[in-house]
XYZ file of C-alpha atoms in Angstrom:
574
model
C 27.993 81.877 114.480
C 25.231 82.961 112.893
C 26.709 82.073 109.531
C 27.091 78.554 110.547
C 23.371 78.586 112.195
C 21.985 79.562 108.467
C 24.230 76.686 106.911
C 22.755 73.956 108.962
C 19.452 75.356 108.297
C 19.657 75.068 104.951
C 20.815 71.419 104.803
C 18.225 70.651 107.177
C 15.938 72.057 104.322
C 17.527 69.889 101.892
C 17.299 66.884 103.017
C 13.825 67.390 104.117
C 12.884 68.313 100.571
C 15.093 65.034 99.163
C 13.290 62.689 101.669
C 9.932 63.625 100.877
C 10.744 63.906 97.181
C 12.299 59.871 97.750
C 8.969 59.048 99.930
C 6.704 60.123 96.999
C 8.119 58.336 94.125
C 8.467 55.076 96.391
C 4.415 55.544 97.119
C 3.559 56.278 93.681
C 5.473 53.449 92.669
C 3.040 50.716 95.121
C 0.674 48.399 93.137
C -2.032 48.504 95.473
C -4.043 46.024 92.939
C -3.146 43.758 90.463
C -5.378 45.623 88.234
C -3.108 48.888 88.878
C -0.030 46.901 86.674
C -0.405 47.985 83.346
C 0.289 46.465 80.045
C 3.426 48.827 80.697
C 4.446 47.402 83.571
C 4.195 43.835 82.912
C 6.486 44.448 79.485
C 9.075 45.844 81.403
C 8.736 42.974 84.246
C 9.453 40.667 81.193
C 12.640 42.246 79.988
C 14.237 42.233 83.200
C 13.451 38.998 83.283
C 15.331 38.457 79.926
C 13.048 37.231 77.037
C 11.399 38.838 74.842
C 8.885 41.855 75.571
C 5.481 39.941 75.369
C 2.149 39.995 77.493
C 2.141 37.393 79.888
C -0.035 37.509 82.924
C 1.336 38.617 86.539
C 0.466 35.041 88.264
C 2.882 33.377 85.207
C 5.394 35.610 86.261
C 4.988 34.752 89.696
C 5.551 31.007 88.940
C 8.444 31.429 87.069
C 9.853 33.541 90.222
C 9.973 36.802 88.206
C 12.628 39.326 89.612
C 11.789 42.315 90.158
C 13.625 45.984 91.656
C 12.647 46.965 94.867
C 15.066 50.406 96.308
C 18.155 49.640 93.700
C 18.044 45.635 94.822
C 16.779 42.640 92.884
C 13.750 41.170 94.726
C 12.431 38.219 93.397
C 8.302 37.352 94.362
C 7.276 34.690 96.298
C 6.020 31.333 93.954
C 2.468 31.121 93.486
C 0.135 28.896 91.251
C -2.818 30.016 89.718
C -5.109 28.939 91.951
C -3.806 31.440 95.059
C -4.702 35.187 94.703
C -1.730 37.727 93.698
C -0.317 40.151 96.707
C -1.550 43.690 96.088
C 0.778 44.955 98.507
C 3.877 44.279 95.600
C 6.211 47.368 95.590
C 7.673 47.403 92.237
C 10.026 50.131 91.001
C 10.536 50.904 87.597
C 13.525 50.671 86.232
C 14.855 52.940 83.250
C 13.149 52.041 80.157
C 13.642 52.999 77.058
C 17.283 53.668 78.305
C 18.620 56.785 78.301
C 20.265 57.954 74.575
C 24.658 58.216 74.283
C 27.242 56.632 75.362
C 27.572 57.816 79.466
C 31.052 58.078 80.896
C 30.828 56.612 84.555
C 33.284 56.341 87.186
C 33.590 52.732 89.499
C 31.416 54.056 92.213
C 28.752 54.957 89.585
C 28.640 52.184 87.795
C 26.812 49.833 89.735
C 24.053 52.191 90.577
C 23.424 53.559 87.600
C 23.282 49.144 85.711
C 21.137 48.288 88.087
C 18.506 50.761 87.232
C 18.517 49.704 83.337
C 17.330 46.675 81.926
C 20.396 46.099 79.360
C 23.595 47.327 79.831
C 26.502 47.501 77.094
C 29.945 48.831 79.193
C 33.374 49.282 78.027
C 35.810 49.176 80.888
C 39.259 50.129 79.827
C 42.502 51.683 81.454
C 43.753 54.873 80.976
C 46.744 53.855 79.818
C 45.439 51.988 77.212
C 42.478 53.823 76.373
C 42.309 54.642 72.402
C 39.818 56.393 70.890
C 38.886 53.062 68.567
C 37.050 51.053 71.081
C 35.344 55.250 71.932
C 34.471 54.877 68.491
C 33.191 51.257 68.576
C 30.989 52.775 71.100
C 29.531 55.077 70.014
C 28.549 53.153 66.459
C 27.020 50.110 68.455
C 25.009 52.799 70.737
C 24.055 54.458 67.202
C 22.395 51.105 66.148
C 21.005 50.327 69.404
C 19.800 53.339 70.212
C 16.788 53.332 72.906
C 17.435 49.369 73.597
C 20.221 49.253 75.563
C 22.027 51.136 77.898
C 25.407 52.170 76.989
C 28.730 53.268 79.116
C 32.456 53.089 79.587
C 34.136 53.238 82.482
C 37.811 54.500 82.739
C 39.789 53.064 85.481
C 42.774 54.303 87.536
C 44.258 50.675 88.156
C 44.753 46.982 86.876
C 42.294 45.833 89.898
C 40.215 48.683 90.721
C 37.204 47.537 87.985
C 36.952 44.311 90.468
C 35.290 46.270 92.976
C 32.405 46.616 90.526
C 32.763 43.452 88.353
C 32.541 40.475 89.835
C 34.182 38.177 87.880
C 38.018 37.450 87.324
C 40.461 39.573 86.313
C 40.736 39.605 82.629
C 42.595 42.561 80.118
C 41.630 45.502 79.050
C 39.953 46.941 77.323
C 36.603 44.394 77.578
C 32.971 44.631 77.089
C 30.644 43.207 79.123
C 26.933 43.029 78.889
C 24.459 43.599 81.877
C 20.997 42.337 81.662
C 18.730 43.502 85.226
C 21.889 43.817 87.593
C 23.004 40.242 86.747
C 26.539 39.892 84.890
C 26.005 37.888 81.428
C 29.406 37.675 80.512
C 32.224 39.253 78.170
C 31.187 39.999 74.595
C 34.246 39.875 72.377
C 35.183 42.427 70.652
C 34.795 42.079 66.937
C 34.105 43.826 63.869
C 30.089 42.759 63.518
C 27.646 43.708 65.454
C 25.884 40.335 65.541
C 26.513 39.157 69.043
C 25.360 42.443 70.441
C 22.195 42.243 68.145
C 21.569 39.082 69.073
C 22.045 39.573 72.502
C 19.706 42.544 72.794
C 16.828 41.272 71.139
C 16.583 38.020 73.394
C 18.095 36.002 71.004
C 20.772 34.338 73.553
C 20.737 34.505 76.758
C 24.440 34.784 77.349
C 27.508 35.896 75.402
C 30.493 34.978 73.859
C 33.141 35.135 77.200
C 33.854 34.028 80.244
C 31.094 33.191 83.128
C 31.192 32.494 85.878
C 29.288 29.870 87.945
C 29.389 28.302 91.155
C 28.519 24.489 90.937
C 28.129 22.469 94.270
C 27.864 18.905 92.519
C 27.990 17.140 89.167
C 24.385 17.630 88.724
C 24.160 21.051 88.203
C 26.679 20.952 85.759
C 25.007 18.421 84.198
C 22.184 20.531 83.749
C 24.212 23.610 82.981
C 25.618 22.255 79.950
C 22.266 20.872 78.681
C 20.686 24.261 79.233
C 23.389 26.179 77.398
C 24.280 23.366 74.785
C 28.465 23.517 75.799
C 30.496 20.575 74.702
C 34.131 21.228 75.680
C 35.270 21.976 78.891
C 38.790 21.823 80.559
C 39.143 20.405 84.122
C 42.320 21.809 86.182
C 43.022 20.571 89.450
C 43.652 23.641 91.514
C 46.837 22.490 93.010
C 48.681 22.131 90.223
C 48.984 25.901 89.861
C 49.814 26.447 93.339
C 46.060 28.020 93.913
C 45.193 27.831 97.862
C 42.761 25.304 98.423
C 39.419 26.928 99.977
C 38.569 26.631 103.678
C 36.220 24.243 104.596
C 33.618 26.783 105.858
C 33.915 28.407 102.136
C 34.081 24.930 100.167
C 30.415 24.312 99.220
C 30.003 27.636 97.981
C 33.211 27.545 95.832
C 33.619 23.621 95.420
C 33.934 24.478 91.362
C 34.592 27.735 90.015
C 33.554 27.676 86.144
C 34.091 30.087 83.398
C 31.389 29.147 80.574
C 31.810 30.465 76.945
C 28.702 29.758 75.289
C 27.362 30.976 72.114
C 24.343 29.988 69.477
C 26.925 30.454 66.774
C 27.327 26.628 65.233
C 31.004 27.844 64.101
C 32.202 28.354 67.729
C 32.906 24.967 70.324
C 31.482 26.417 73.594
C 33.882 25.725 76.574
C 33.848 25.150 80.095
C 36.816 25.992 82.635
C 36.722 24.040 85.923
C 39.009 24.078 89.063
C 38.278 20.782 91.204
C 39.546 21.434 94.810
C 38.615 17.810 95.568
C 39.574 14.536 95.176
C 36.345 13.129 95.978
C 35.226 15.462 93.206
C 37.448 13.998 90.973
C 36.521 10.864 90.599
C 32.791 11.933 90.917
C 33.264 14.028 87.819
C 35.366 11.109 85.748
C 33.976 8.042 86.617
C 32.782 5.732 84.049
C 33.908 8.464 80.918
C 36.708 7.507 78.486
C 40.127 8.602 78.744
C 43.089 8.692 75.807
C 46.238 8.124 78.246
C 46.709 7.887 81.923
C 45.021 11.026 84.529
C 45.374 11.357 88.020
C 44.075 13.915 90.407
C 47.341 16.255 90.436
C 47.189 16.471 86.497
C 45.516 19.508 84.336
C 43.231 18.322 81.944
C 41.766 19.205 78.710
C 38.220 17.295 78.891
C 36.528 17.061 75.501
C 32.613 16.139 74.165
C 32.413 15.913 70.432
C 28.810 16.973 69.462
C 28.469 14.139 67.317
C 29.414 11.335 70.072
C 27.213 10.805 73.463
C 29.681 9.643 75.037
C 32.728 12.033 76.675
C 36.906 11.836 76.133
C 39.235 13.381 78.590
C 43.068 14.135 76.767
C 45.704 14.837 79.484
C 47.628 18.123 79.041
C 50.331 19.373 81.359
C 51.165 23.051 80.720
C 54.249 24.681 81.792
C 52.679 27.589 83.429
C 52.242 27.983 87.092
C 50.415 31.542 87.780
C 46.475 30.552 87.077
C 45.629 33.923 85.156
C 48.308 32.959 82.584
C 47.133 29.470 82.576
C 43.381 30.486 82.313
C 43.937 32.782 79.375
C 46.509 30.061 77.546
C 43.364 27.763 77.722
C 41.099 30.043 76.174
C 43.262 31.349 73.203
C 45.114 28.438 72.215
C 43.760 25.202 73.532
C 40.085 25.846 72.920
C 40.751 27.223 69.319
C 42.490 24.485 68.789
C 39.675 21.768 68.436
C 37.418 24.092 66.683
C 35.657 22.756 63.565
C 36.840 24.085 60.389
C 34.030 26.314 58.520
C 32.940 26.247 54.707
C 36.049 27.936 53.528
C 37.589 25.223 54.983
C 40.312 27.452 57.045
C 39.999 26.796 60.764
C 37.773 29.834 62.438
C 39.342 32.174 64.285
C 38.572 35.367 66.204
C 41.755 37.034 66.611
C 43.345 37.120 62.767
C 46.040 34.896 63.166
C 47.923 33.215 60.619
C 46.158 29.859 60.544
C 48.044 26.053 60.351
C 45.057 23.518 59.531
C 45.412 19.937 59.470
C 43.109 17.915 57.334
C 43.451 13.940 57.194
C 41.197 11.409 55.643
C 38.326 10.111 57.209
C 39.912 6.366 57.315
C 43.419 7.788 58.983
C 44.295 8.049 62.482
C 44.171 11.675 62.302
C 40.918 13.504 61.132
C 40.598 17.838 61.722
C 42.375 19.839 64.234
C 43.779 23.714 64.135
C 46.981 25.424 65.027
C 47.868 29.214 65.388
C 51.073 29.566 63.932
C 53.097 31.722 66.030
C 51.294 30.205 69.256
C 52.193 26.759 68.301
C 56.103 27.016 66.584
C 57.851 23.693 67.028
C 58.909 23.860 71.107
C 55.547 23.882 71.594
C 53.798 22.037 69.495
C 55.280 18.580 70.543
C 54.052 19.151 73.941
C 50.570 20.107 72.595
C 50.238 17.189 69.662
C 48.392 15.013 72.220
C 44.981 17.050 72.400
C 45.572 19.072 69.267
C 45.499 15.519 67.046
C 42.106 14.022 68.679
C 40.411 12.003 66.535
C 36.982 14.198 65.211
C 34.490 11.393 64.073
C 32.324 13.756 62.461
C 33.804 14.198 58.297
C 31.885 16.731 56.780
C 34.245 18.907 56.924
C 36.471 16.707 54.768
C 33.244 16.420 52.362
C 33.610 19.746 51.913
C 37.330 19.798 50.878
C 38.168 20.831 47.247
C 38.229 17.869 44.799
C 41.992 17.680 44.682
C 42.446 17.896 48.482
C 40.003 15.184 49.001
C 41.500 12.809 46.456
C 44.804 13.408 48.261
C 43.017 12.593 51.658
C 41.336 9.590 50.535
C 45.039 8.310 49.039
C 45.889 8.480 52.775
C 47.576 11.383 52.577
C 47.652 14.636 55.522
C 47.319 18.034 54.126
C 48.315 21.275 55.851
C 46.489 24.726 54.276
C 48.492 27.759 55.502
C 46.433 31.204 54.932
C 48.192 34.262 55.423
C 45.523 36.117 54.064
C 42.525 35.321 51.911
C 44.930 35.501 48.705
C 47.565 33.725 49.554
C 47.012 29.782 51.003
C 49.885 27.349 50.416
C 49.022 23.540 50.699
C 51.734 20.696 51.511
C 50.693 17.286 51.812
C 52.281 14.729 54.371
C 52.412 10.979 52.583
C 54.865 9.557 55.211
C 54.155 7.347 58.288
C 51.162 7.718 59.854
C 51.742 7.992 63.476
C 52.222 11.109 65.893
C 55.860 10.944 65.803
C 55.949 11.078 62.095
C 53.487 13.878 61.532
C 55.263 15.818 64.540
C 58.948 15.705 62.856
C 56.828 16.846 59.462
C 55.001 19.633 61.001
C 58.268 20.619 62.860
C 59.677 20.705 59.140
C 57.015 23.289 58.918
C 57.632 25.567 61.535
C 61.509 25.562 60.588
C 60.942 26.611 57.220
C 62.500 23.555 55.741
C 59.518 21.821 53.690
C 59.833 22.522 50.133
C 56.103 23.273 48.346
C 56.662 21.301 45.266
C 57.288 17.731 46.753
C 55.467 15.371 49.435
C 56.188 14.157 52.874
C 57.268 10.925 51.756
C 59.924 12.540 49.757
C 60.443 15.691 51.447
C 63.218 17.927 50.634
C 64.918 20.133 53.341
C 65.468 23.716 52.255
C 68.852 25.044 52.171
C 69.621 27.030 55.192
C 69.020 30.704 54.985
C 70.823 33.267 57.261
C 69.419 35.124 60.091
C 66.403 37.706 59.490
C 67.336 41.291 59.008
C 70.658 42.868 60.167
C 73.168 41.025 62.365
C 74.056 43.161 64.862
C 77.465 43.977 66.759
C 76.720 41.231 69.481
C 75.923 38.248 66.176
C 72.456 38.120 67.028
C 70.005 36.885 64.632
C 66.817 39.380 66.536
C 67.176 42.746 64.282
C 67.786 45.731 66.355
C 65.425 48.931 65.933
C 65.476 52.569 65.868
C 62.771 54.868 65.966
C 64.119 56.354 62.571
C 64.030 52.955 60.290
C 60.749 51.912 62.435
C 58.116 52.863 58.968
C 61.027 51.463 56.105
C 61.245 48.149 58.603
C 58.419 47.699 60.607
C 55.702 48.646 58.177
C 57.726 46.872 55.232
C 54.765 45.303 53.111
C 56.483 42.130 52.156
C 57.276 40.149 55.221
C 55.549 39.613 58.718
C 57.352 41.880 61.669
C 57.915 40.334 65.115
C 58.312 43.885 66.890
C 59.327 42.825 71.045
C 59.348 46.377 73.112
C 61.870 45.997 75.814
C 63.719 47.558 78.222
C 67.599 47.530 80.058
C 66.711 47.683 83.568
C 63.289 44.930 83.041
C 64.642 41.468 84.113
C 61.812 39.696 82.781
C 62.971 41.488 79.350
C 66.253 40.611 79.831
C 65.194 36.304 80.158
C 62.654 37.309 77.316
C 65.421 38.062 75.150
C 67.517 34.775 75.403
C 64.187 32.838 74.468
C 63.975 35.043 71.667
C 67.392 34.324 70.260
C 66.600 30.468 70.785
C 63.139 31.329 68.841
C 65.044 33.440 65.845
C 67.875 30.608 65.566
C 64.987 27.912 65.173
C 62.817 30.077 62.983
C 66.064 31.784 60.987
C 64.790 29.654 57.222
C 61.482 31.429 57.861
C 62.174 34.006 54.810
C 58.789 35.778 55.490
C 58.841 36.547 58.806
C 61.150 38.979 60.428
C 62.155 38.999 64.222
C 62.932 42.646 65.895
C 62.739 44.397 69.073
C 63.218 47.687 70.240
C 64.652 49.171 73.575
C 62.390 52.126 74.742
C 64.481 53.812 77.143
C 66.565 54.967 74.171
C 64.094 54.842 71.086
C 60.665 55.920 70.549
C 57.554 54.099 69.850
C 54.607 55.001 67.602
C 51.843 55.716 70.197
C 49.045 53.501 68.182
C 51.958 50.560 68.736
C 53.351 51.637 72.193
C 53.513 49.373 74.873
C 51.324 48.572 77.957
C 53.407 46.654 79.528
C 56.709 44.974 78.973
C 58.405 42.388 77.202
C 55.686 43.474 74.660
C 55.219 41.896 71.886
C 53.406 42.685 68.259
C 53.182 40.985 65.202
C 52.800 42.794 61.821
C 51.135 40.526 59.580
C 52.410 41.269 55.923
C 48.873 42.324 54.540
C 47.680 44.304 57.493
C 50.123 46.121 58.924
C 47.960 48.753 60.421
C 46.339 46.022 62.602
C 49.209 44.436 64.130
C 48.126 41.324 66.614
C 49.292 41.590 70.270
C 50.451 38.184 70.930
C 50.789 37.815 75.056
C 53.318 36.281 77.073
C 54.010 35.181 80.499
């Protein structure tokens, strides 16, 4: 008993000691006068406000409606003008600045505490089943360069959906990074080998990141205004029925009439794009009236909605996707159709973030067909017919055919189409099309292509089919032209220097594997005059896997690229 008596004595003690401890750095923390805020304090009242550290005066921060932290919450002060006198009675807790030094490992329940104390926030969230010690790394050489102007962590979750109790935006893979500027989510910085979207991003230099954002827009106003503020000019409109999404309540429409996931960026070699879900019809037709269409849209169609920079004016292409869950369908906008109307750069390849063989199409200015870009093993020939009617738009703006090689453009200006296929800084091959221009003619040539079958030497208008060529690697006891590995010829196969590797990871008892696996017979048949590409798989409940290559989840699938194989490219499937 009197054990027990001492025990609650001591807690007692305790939290005395923490409250008065709490009620003494709240007090301390009171501006009683405006001319109590320091130099100090109004710096740090700037960068949670997101620009740059300068000396502005308390009542401009006022008018602006500066936020502020007030107990772990963002307050923001009341508007003022310069005329009316400022509140001394403003409590204004500091938050964490210069942030602390390292890279912090923090659980999901300590996550959001410990952001909303710091001013700028880098965090890696990742699984632990696919946690690898290179995005650690990453880390910890970004926090290196940063160090003291940013806040850096990585949080390690148990589950696919626990990290959405603290991140509130959609689901998207792991591992990600995401940057945090004063408790409000700026997006998903992608993961690359510079450090120039970080830098950028820490020093004021954009406001948001390269990723997905997410916004809630009422009416076609404020996205109006969203995309002049932020400079976007691409966007894809998806009615939210036509994925089977439940349609909001009433009492929860206004708040969620659009949901839209911005990728913006001050980069001029990346198209910023806008996602949109219209729940509407009303909203429909509010959102396309009076703007130009190529081919016929209704309400119950997806649709990829295009503004060329150079044109006022805006274009909406239809495009019907065979996909009906909307994560799939999201993240099949975002790596393929979005890539695919990017502008080409001064190399003139087709820019890409994820190191995928590139297909680029350059026509001449006069044609029908002007600059568009493929990925190769995203677009092979079942899929490209169904995507030739937004990949082919029309771009009005040629400099990027001014900037063609001599040869190329003398070709272009002859009226002929020209495909550059990089694999690889060192090795490009060019074919020219000289046939009829129309889509169905350039389809059936770029399907040529994609089979293999278009011989180097000779043009479109004479092109010569290749001889067939038998099936890729070793025909196994069922006739099947997908090679089947072991874990003991996995190095003399896999990481063969000479050909690209399609490695799929399966399993017997997956039934998603086993319908995987007929497509990827019907993929092998179609691609079997590819001579550089080689199309595998491996059953893991008999063979072993490398653990830099094992799967996350299956039907996996990874391609070895012929020049890199130590950075094979995850290529994701439905």
């Amino acid at each position: 008993m009197t054990q027990r008596v001492m025990r609650w004595v001591v807690f007692s003690m305790l939290i005395g000691i923490y409250g008065f401890w709490n009620h003494w750095m709240v007090n301390a923390s009171v501006v009683k006068d405006r001319n109590q805020l320091t130099k100090k304090d109004i710096r740090i009242a700037n960068v949670v406000r997101g620009v740059s550290p300068v000396k502005v005066s308390l009542e401009a921060a006022r008018i602006a409606n500066q936020s502020v932290h007030h107990r772990g919450k963002i307050q923001s002060l009341p508007q003022a003008n310069t005329t009316q006198m400022v509140d001394p009675k403003v409590i204004l807790r500091r938050p964490i600045w210069p942030p602390r030094k390292g890279v912090h490992r923090l659980n999901p329940r300590s996550f959001k505490t410990q952001t909303e104390r710091n001013v700028l926030a880098i965090v890696l969230f990742a699984l632990r089943k696919d946690w690898d010690r290179t995005m650690e790394n990453r880390l910890i050489a970004w926090e290196k360069k940063f160090s003291g102007k940013a806040f850096f962590a990585h949080v390690v979750v148990k589950g696919d959906f626990q990290w959405l109790d603290c991140a509130p935006f959609t689901y998207r893979e792991t591992p990600m990074v995401v940057a945090v500027r004063a408790s409000r989510w700026q997006g998903e910085i992608e993961i690359t080998e510079n450090d120039i979207t970080i830098e950028r991003f820490i020093h004021g230099q954009i406001d948001m990141v390269l990723g997905p954002i997410v916004h809630e827009v009422r009416h076609t106003t404020t996205l109006k205004r969203m995309f002049e503020q932020h400079g976007a000019t691409a966007m894809v409109f998806h009615n939210a029925g036509a994925t089977g999404i439940k349609a909001p309540s009433k009492k929860d429409f206004f708040s969620n009439a659009f949901r839209v996931i911005a990728v913006t960026h001050r980069d001029k070699l990346l198209v910023p794009a806008v996602y949109v879900e219209i729940f509407t019809e009303e909203l429909f037709h509010q959102v396309t009236h009076n703007v130009k269409t190529r081919g016929k849209i209704s309400f119950n169609s997806t649709m990829f909605f295009v503004r060329y920079p150079a044109e006022e004016e805006w274009l909406i292409i239809p495009f019907q996707p065979d996909f009906s869950d909307p994560v799939t369908l999201e993240r099949f906008l975002f790596l393929n159709a979005i890539p695919a109307i990017w502008p080409v750069d001064r190399d003139n390849s087709v820019y890409f973030s994820y190191g995928a063989p590139v297909l680029a199409l350059f026509t001449s200015a006069s044609g029908i067909f002007d600059v568009a870009g493929l990925r190769i093993m995203e677009s092979m020939k079942d899929r490209f017919e169904r995507r030739l009617q937004y990949v082919l738009a029309d771009l009005k703006d040629t400099r990027f055919v001014e900037a063609l090689p001599d040869k190329d453009r003398r070709r272009l200006q002859s009226g002929f189409a020209l495909i550059r296929n990089r694999r690889g800084a060192a090795n490009i091959s060019r074919y020219v099309y000289g046939g009829e221009r129309s889509e169905d003619g350039l389809a059936e040539w770029i399907g040529l292509f994609f089979d293999g079958a278009l011989d180097k030497t000779s043009r479109a208008s004479s092109t010569q089919i290749a001889p067939p060529v038998s099936g890729q690697g070793v025909v196994s006891e069922t006739s099947s032209l997908v090679r089947e590995l072991t874990e003991h010829d996995w190095s003399a196969h896999v990481l063969d220097g000479t050909k690209d590797v399609l490695v799929v990871q399966y399993a017997d008892t997956c039934v998603a594997c086993k319908k995987f696996n007929v497509m990827l017979e019907d993929v092998a048949a179609s691609l079997s005059h590819v001579d550089s590409l080689d199309i595998t798989r491996i059953n893991l409940q008999r063979e072993n896997v490398p653990s830099p290559f094992r799967a996350t989840s299956i039907p996996y699938v990874l391609l070895f690229p012929a020049n890199r194989k130590n950075k094979p490219i995850s290529i994701r499937m439905n």
